[in-house]
XYZ file of C-alpha atoms in Angstrom:
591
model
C 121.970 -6.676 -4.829
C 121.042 -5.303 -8.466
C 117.414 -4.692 -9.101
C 117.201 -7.881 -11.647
C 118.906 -9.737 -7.971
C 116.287 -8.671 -5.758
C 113.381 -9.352 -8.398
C 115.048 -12.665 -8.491
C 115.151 -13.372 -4.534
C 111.399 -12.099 -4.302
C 110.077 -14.688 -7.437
C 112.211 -17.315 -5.255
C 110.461 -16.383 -1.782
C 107.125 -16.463 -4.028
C 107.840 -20.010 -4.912
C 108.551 -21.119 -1.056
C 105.483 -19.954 -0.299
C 103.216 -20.596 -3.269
C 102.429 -17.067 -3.949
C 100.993 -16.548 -7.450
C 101.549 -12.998 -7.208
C 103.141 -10.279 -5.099
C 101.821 -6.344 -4.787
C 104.258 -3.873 -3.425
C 102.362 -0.247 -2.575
C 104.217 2.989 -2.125
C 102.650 3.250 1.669
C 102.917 2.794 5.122
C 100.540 1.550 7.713
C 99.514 4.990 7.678
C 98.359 5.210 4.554
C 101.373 8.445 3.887
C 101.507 10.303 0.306
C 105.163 10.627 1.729
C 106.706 7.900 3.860
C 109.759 7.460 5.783
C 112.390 6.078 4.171
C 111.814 2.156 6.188
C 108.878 2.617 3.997
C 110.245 2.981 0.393
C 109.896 -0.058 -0.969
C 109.489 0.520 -4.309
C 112.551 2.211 -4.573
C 114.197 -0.237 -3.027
C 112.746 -3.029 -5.870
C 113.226 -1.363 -9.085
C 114.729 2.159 -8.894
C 111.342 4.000 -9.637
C 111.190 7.182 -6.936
C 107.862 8.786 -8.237
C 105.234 9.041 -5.111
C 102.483 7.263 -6.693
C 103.015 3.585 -8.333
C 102.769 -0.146 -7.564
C 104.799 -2.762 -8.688
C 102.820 -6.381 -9.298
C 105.142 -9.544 -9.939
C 104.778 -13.269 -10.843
C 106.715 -15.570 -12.160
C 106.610 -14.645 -16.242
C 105.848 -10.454 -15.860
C 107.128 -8.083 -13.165
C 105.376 -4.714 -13.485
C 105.130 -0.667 -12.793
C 101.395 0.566 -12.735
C 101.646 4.513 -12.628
C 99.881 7.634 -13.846
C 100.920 10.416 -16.744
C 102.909 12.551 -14.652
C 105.499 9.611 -13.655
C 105.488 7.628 -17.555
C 108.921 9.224 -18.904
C 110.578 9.023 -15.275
C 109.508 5.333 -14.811
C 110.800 4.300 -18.514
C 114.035 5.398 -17.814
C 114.409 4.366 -13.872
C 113.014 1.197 -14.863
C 115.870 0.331 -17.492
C 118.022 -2.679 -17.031
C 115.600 -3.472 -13.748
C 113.371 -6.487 -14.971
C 109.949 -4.173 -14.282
C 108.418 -2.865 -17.254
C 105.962 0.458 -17.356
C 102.087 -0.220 -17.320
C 100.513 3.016 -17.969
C 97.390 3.141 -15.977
C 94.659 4.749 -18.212
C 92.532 6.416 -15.575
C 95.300 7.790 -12.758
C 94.440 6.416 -9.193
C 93.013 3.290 -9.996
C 94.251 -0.352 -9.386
C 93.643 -1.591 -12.768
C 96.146 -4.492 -12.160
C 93.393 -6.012 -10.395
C 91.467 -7.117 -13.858
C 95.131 -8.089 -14.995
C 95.663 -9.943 -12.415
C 92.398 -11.573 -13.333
C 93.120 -12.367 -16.553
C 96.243 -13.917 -15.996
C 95.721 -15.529 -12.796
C 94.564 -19.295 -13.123
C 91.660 -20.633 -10.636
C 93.059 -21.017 -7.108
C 95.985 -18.634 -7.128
C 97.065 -17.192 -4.284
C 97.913 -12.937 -4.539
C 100.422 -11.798 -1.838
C 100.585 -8.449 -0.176
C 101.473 -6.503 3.244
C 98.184 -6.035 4.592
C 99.810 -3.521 6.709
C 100.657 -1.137 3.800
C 97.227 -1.244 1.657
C 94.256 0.293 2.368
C 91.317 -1.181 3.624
C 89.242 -0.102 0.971
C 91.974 -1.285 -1.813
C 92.148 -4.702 0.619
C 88.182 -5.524 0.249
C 88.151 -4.469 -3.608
C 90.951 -6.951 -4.307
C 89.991 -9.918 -2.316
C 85.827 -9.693 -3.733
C 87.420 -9.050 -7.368
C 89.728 -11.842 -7.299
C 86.886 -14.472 -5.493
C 85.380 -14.280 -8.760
C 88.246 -16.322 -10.318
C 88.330 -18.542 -6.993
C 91.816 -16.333 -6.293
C 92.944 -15.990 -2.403
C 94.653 -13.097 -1.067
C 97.721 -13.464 1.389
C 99.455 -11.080 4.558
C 102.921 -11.478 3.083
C 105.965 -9.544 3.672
C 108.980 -10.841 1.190
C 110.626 -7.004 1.045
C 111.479 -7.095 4.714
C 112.996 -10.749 3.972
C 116.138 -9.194 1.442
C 116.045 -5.747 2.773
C 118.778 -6.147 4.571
C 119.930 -2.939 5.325
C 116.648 -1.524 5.923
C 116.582 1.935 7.650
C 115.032 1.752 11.124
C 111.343 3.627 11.776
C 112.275 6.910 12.621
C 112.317 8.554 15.471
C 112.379 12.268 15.485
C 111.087 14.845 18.183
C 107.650 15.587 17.952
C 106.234 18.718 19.739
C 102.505 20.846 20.344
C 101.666 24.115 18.681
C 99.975 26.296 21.291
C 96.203 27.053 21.428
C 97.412 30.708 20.250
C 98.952 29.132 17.074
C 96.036 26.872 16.011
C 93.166 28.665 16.848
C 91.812 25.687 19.056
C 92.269 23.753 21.889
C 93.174 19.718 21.627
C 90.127 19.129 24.460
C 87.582 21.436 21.651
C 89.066 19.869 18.622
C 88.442 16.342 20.144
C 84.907 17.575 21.757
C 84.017 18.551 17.412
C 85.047 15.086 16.513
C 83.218 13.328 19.212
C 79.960 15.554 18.143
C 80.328 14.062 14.199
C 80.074 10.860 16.103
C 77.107 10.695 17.596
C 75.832 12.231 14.411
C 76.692 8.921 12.790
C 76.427 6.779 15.632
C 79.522 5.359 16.029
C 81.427 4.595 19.848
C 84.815 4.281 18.965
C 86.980 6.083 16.007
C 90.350 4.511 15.357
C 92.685 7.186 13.157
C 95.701 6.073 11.586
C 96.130 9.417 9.124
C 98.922 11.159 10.445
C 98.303 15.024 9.059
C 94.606 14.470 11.162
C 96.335 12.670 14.263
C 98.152 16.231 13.888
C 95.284 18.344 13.184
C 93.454 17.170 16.133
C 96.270 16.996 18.703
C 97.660 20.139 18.092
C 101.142 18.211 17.260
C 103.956 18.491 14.645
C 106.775 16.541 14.380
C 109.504 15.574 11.500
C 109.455 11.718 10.821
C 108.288 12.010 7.016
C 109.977 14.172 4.689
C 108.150 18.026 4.313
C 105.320 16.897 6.525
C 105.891 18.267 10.035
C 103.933 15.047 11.521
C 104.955 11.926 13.872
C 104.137 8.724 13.804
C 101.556 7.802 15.550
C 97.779 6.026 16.061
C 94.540 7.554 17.783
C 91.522 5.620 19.363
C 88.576 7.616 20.330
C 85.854 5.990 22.666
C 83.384 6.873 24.920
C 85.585 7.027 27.829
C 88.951 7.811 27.003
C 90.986 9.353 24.083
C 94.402 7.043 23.454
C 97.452 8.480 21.299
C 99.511 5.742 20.331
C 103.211 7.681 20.444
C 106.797 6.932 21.601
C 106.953 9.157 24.737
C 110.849 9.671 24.143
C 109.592 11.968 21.422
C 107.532 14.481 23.784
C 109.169 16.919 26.467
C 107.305 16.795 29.708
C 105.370 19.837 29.091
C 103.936 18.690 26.077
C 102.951 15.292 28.165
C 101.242 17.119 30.642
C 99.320 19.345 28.239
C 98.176 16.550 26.198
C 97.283 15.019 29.535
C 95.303 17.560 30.905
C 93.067 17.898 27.631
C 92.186 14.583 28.316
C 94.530 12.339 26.230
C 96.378 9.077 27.574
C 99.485 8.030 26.084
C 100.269 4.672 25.075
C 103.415 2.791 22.962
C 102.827 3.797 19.219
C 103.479 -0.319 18.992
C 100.714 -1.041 21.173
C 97.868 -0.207 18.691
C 97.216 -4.007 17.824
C 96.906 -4.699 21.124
C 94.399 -1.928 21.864
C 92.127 -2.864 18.786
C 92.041 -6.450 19.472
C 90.852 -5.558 23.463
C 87.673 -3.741 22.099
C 84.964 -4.844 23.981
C 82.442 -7.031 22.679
C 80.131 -5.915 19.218
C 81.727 -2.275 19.314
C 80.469 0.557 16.736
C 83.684 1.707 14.876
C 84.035 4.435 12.680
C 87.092 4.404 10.203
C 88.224 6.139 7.492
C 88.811 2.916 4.903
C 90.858 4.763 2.748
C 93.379 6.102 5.132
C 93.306 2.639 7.642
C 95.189 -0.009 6.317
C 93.889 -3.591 6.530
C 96.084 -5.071 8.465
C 94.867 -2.936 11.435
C 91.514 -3.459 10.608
C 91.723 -6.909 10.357
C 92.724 -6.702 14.170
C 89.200 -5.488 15.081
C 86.936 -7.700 16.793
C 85.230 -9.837 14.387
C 81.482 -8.664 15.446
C 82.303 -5.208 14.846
C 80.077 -2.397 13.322
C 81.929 -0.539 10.780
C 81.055 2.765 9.867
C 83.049 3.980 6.857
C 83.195 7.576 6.230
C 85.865 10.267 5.500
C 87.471 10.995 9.174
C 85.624 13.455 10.340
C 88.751 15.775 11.269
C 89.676 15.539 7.678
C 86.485 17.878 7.057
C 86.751 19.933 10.231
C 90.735 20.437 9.436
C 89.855 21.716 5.793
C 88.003 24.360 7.139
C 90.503 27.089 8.621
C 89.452 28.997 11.414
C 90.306 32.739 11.445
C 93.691 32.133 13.352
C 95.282 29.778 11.296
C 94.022 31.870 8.234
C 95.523 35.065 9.792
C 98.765 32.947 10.330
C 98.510 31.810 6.898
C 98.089 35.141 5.309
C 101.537 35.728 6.817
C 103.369 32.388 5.468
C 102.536 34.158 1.743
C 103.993 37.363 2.892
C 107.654 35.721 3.577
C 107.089 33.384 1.155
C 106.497 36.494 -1.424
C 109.257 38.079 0.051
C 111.915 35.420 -0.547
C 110.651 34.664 -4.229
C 110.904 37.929 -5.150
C 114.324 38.074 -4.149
C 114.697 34.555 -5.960
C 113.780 36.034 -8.896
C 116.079 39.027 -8.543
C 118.967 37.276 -8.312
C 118.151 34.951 -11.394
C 117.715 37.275 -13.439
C 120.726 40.019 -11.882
C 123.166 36.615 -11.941
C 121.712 34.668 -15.094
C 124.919 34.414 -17.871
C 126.967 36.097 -15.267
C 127.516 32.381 -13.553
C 126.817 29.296 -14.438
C 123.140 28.354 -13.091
C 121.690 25.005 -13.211
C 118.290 23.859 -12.404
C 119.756 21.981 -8.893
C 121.461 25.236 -8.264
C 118.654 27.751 -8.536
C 116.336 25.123 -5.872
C 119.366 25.066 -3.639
C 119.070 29.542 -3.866
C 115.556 29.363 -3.627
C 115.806 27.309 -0.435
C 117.969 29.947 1.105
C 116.272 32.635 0.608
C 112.859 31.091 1.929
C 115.164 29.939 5.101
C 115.789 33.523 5.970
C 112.543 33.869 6.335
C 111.050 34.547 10.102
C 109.566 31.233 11.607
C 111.373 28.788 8.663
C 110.769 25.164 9.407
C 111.586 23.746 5.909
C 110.872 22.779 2.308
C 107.007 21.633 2.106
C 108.109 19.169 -0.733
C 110.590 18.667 -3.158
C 111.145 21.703 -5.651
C 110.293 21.188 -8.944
C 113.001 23.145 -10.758
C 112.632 22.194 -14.890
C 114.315 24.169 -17.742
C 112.202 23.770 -20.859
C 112.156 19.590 -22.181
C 112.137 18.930 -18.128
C 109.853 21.004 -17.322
C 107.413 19.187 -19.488
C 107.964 16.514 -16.703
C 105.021 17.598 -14.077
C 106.504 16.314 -11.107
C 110.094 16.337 -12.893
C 112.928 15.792 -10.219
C 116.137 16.684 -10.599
C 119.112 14.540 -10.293
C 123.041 14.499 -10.899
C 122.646 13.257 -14.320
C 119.399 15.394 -15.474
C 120.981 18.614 -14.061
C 120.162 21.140 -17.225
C 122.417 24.779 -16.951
C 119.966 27.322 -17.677
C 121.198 29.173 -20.286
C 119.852 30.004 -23.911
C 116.352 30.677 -24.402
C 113.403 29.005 -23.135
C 111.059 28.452 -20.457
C 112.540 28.151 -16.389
C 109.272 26.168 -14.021
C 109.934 26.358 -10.323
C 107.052 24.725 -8.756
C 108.126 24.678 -4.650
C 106.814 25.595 -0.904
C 107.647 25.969 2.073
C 106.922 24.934 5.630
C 106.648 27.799 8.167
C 105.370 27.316 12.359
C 102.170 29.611 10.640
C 101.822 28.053 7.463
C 102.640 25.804 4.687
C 102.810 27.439 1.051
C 102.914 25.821 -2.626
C 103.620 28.214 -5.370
C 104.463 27.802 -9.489
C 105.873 30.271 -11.617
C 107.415 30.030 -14.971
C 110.455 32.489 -15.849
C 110.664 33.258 -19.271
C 114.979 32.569 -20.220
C 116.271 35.175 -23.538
C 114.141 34.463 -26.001
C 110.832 32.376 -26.304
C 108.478 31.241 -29.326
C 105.002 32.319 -30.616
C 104.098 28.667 -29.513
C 105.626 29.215 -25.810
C 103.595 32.442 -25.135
C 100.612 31.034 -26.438
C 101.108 28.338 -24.095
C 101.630 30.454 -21.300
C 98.922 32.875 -21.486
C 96.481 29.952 -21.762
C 97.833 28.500 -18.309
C 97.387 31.988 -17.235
C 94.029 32.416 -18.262
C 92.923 29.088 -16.510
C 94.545 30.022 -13.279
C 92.620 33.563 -13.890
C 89.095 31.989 -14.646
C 89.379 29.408 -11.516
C 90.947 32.727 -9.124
C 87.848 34.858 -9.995
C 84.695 32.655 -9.983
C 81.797 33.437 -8.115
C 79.839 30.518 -7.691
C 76.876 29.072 -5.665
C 77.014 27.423 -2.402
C 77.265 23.039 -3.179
C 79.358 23.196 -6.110
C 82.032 20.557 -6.337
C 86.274 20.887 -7.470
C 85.187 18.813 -10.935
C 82.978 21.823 -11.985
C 84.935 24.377 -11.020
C 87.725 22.294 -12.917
C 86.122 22.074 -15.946
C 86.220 26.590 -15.573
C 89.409 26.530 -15.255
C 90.269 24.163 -18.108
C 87.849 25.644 -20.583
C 90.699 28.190 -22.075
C 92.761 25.543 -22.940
C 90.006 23.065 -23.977
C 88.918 26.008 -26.690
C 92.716 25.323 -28.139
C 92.161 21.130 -28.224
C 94.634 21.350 -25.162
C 94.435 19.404 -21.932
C 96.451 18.464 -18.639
C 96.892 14.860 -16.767
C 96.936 16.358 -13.251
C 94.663 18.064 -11.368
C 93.628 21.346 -10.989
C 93.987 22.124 -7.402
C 94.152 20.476 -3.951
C 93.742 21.502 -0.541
C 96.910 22.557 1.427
C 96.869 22.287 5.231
C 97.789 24.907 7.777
C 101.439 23.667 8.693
C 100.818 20.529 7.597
C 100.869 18.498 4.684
C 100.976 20.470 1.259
C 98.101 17.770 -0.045
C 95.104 17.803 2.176
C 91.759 16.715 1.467
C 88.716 16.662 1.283
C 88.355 18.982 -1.319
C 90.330 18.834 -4.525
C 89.526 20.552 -8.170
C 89.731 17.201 -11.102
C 87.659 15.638 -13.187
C 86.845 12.926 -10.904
C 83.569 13.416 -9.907
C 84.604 13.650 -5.956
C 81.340 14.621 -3.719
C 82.828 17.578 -1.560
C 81.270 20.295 -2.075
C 83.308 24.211 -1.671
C 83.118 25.564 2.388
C 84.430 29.193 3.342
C 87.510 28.492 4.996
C 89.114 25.664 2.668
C 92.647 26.694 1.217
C 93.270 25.100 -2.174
C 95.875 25.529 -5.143
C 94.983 26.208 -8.804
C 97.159 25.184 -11.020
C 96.920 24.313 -14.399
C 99.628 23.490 -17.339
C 100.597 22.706 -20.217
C 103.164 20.057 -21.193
C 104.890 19.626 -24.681
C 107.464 16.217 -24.105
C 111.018 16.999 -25.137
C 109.483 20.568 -25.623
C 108.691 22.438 -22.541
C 106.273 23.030 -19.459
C 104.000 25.340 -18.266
C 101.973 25.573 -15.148
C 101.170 28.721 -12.910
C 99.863 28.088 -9.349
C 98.560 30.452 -6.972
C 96.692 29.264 -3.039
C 93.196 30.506 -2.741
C 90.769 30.698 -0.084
C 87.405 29.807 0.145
C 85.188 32.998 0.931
C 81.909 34.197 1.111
C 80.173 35.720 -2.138
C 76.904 36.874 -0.402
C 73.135 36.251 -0.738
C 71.684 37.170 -4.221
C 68.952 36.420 -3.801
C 69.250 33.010 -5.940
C 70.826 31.620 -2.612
C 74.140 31.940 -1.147
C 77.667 32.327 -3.435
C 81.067 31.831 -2.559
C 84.370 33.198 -4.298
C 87.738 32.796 -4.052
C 90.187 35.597 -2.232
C 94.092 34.611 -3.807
C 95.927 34.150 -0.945
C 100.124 33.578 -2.666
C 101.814 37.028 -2.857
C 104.812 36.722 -5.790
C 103.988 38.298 -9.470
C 103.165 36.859 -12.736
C 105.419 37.543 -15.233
C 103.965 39.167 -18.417
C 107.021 40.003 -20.727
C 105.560 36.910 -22.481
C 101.827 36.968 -22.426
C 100.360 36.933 -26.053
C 97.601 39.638 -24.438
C 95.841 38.724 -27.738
C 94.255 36.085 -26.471
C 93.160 37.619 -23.048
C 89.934 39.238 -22.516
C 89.346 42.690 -20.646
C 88.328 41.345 -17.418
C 91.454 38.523 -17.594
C 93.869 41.584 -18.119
C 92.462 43.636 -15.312
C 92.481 40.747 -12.566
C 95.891 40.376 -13.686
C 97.086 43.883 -13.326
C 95.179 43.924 -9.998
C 97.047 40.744 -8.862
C 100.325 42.490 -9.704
C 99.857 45.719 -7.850
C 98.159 44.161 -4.661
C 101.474 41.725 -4.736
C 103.577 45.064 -4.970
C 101.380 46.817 -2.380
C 101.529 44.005 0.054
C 105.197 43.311 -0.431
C 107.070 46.908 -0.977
C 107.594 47.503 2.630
C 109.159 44.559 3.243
C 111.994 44.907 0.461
C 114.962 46.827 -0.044
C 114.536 49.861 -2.027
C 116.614 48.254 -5.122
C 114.025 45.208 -4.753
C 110.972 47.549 -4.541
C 112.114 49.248 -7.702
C 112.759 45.731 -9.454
C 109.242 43.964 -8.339
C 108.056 47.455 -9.251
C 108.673 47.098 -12.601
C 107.489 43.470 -12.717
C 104.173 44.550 -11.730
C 103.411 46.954 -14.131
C 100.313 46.842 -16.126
C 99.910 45.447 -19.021
């Protein structure tokens, strides 16, 4: 079936059922930034492979709703399809709900998987649209024409040890139960799969770059339940999941266990990462208590072994972008080079690395126009050579058994414009204001935002991504709680949280810039005006200055620079061949 087929067979399905409208998330009943592939149903309708997005259809309008980063991908994957773009003014927000109410007569009925929509999202649409007298529905039409729909997956899943993690499952589970009783609440149902992880000291590989396994948890008083195909456990991991107190049951047995509740139970969820269809299976005199899932906090906040562990993921990690580097720039007009080339040589060279478990999302590889795409992917058709002059952006991590890493750096190509280095040292200067604040103990990721933004802000320049997010510890390279935006998100800065800085610059059909580093969250010290914090930079590969207009730096910019370079030669030298030492050598000169 084309996409203008399928469209076609859904509005059709939508008339047998007297469905007014249809809402197709990019999620599973997990709630998944990445989901497996029985989950992509949006690429399945129109074509559109961005992570973030929903499609809304009726009858007269079929629609994408998507953020900045994603507007000149969707325009042309939507081509030909029957969807048009809707380019959501504030990114994360379901503004097709007014839409929906404008256009919507009295009495309509809106369809939607409760299974694959949060339960936050869930209760937002069905009070919005009861103001119009507008019904919602638990309707599935995708499964109806996917016909060749890949199965659920069903992958080997495996524990780290207690040596690896820091923590035991049984003290993990003991911190959770503790945040509990702090709120009151019996029972916690988790559907999240990077805290499932987090708390059972398990890793698996059913979603693409994050090492997690599908899977449910139920926390009561009496007994902890993870919902999990046994096939995909050895023995030993059975018995040592078993002995810290946890009791296996079918991962399609959750329903079942909600529904069997006993009578007027205290629940805590997480209604942002629970879907509603799950929820809906609580009993219907239940006590919700809504709250971010406790081990999303406690996971944020690395303990001394991961961080240990984590300080070595950036030393291989360093060590095989170096040599990346090297070879671009020893094989660059000596071969022909593309941008799908140079990801496929970067992934070698991070796969020799000790402890190698895999990409921790897809690399971002953009030569100049496609780099001005911020989560630009490339394809057989958008496949640039890199060759000329101009700006290379490789924005890409990886996955090791001690750590995950996520990394940007922009490689200047032969010769670049006034405009380009401007552009570049004012990314540079952001990520070099954020990596060196001291600030006081409560502040929040939009202030420190606004810091790092202020550079380019002082040029009338801005950015339609974030600044940073947290990055888990062999997990999932987007963690929360803590992020660095403008939204005005209430988590305040702990030692112990690893989070990127990032910021860029994008010029459409120009070129890109963005320059990320992974920092953690330590200790400043008492000054008597109440406890600081700062940042230590945790990502080991140099900043290239052949292009930085040092102009427009100030002294103490250019000294945490050239202190950045030498600690990444310092740290790295010994690792390298002598030819390589003398290359990053020169690379981290002072400027």
């Amino acid at each position: 079936m084309t996409f203008v087929e399928k469209l076609q067979a859904l509005r059709q399905l939508m008339l047998v059922q007297k469905v007014d409208a249809y809402i197709i998330t990019a999620s599973d009943p997990h709630i998944s930034e990445y989901v497996p592939a029985h989950y992509k149903a949006i690429p399945f309708a129109c074509g559109f492979t961005g992570s973030a997005g929903t499609l809304v259809i009726t009858q007269d309008f079929a629609g994408l709703w998507t953020d900045s980063r994603y507007f000149t991908q969707a325009e042309a994957q939507l081509s030909g399809t029957g969807y048009e773009l809707v380019k959501l003014k504030v990114p994360h927000t379901p503004e097709y709900i007014n839409w929906l109410i404008e256009v919507l007569p009295k009495n309509a009925k809106v369809g939607f998987n409760y299974g694959l929509i949060t339960v936050a999202l869930a209760l937002e649409l069905q009070d919005s649209l009861a103001q119009r007298e507008i019904t919602i529905a638990d309707v599935d039409f995708i499964d109806t024409i996917w016909s060749d729909r890949v199965a659920l997956p069903e992958g080997n899943a495996f524990l780290i040890d207690e040596e690896a993690a820091g923590l035991s499952i049984s003290a993990k589970i003991n911190q959770v139960r503790d945040a509990l009783k702090v709120s009151k609440a019996a029972y916690h149902f988790i559907s999240s799969l990077d805290d499932i992880a987090w708390l059972f000291n398990l890793r698996g590989n059913d979603v693409d770059y994050n090492p997690v396994t599908l899977s449910f948890a139920l926390i009561s008083p009496e007994e902890v339940k993870l919902f999990i195909d046994k096939q995909k456990l050895s023995q030993v991991d059975i018995n040592t999941l078993n002995q810290q107190g946890v009791s296996l049951y079918p991962y399609a047995k959750v329903a079942d266990a909600l529904k069997k509740l006993p009578k007027a139970p205290k629940v805590f969820i997480d209604p942002k990462r629970t879907c509603f269809g799950l929820f809906k299976c609580l009993p219907a005199d239940s006590t919700i208590i809504s709250g971010i899932n406790p081990s999303t906090h406690l996971k944020s906040l690395k303990n001394n072994t991961e961080i240990n562990h984590i300080r070595r993921a950036m030393l291989h990690d360093g060590i095989a972008l170096t040599r990346f580097f090297k070879w671009m720039e020893d094989h660059l007009g000596k071969e022909k080079i593309t941008e799908w080339s140079a990801a496929e040589k970067l992934a070698t060279f991070r796969a020799g690395q000790a402890s190698f478990v895999g990409l921790s999302f897809t690399t971002i590889a953009g030569y100049n126009a496609n780099a001005a795409l911020p989560h630009y992917s490339v394809t057989a058709e958008s496949d640039q050579e890199i060759l000329g002059d101009g700006l290379f952006l490789v924005d890409s991590g990886g996955q090791y058994r001690y750590g995950t890493t996520d990394i940007t750096r922009v490689m200047p190509i032969g010769n670049c414009s006034s405009t380009q280095a401007n552009d570049y040292t004012l990314v540079l200067k952001g990520l070099i204001e954020g990596s060196k604040l001291i600030f006081p103990e409560g502040t929040k990721g939009y202030q420190i935002d606004s810091i790092c933004r202020k550079p380019l802000w002082e040029h009338a320049i801005n950015f339609g991504h974030g600044t940073g997010h947290g990055i888990g510890f062999f997990l999932n390279v987007h963690e929360g709680p803590q992020n660095i935006s403008p939204a005005n998100v209430d988590i305040a800065f702990k030692p112990g949280m690893v989070t990127s800085i990032e910021p860029g610059v994008y010029r459409p059909g120009e070129h890109g810039v963005r320059i990320e580093n992974l920092v953690l969250c330590i200790p400043f010290g008492d000054s008597g005006f109440g406890n600081f914090l700062t940042f230590e930079t945790l990502t080991l590969c140099f900043i290239d200055t052949t292009i930085v207009n040092k102009t427009l730096l100030e002294a103490d910019q250019i000294s945490w620079l050239n202190q950045y370079n030498q600690q990444v030669f310092d740290r790295l030298e010994s690792h390298l061949s002598t030819e390589e030492a003398a290359w990053l050598k020169v690379k981290c000169r002072p400027i």
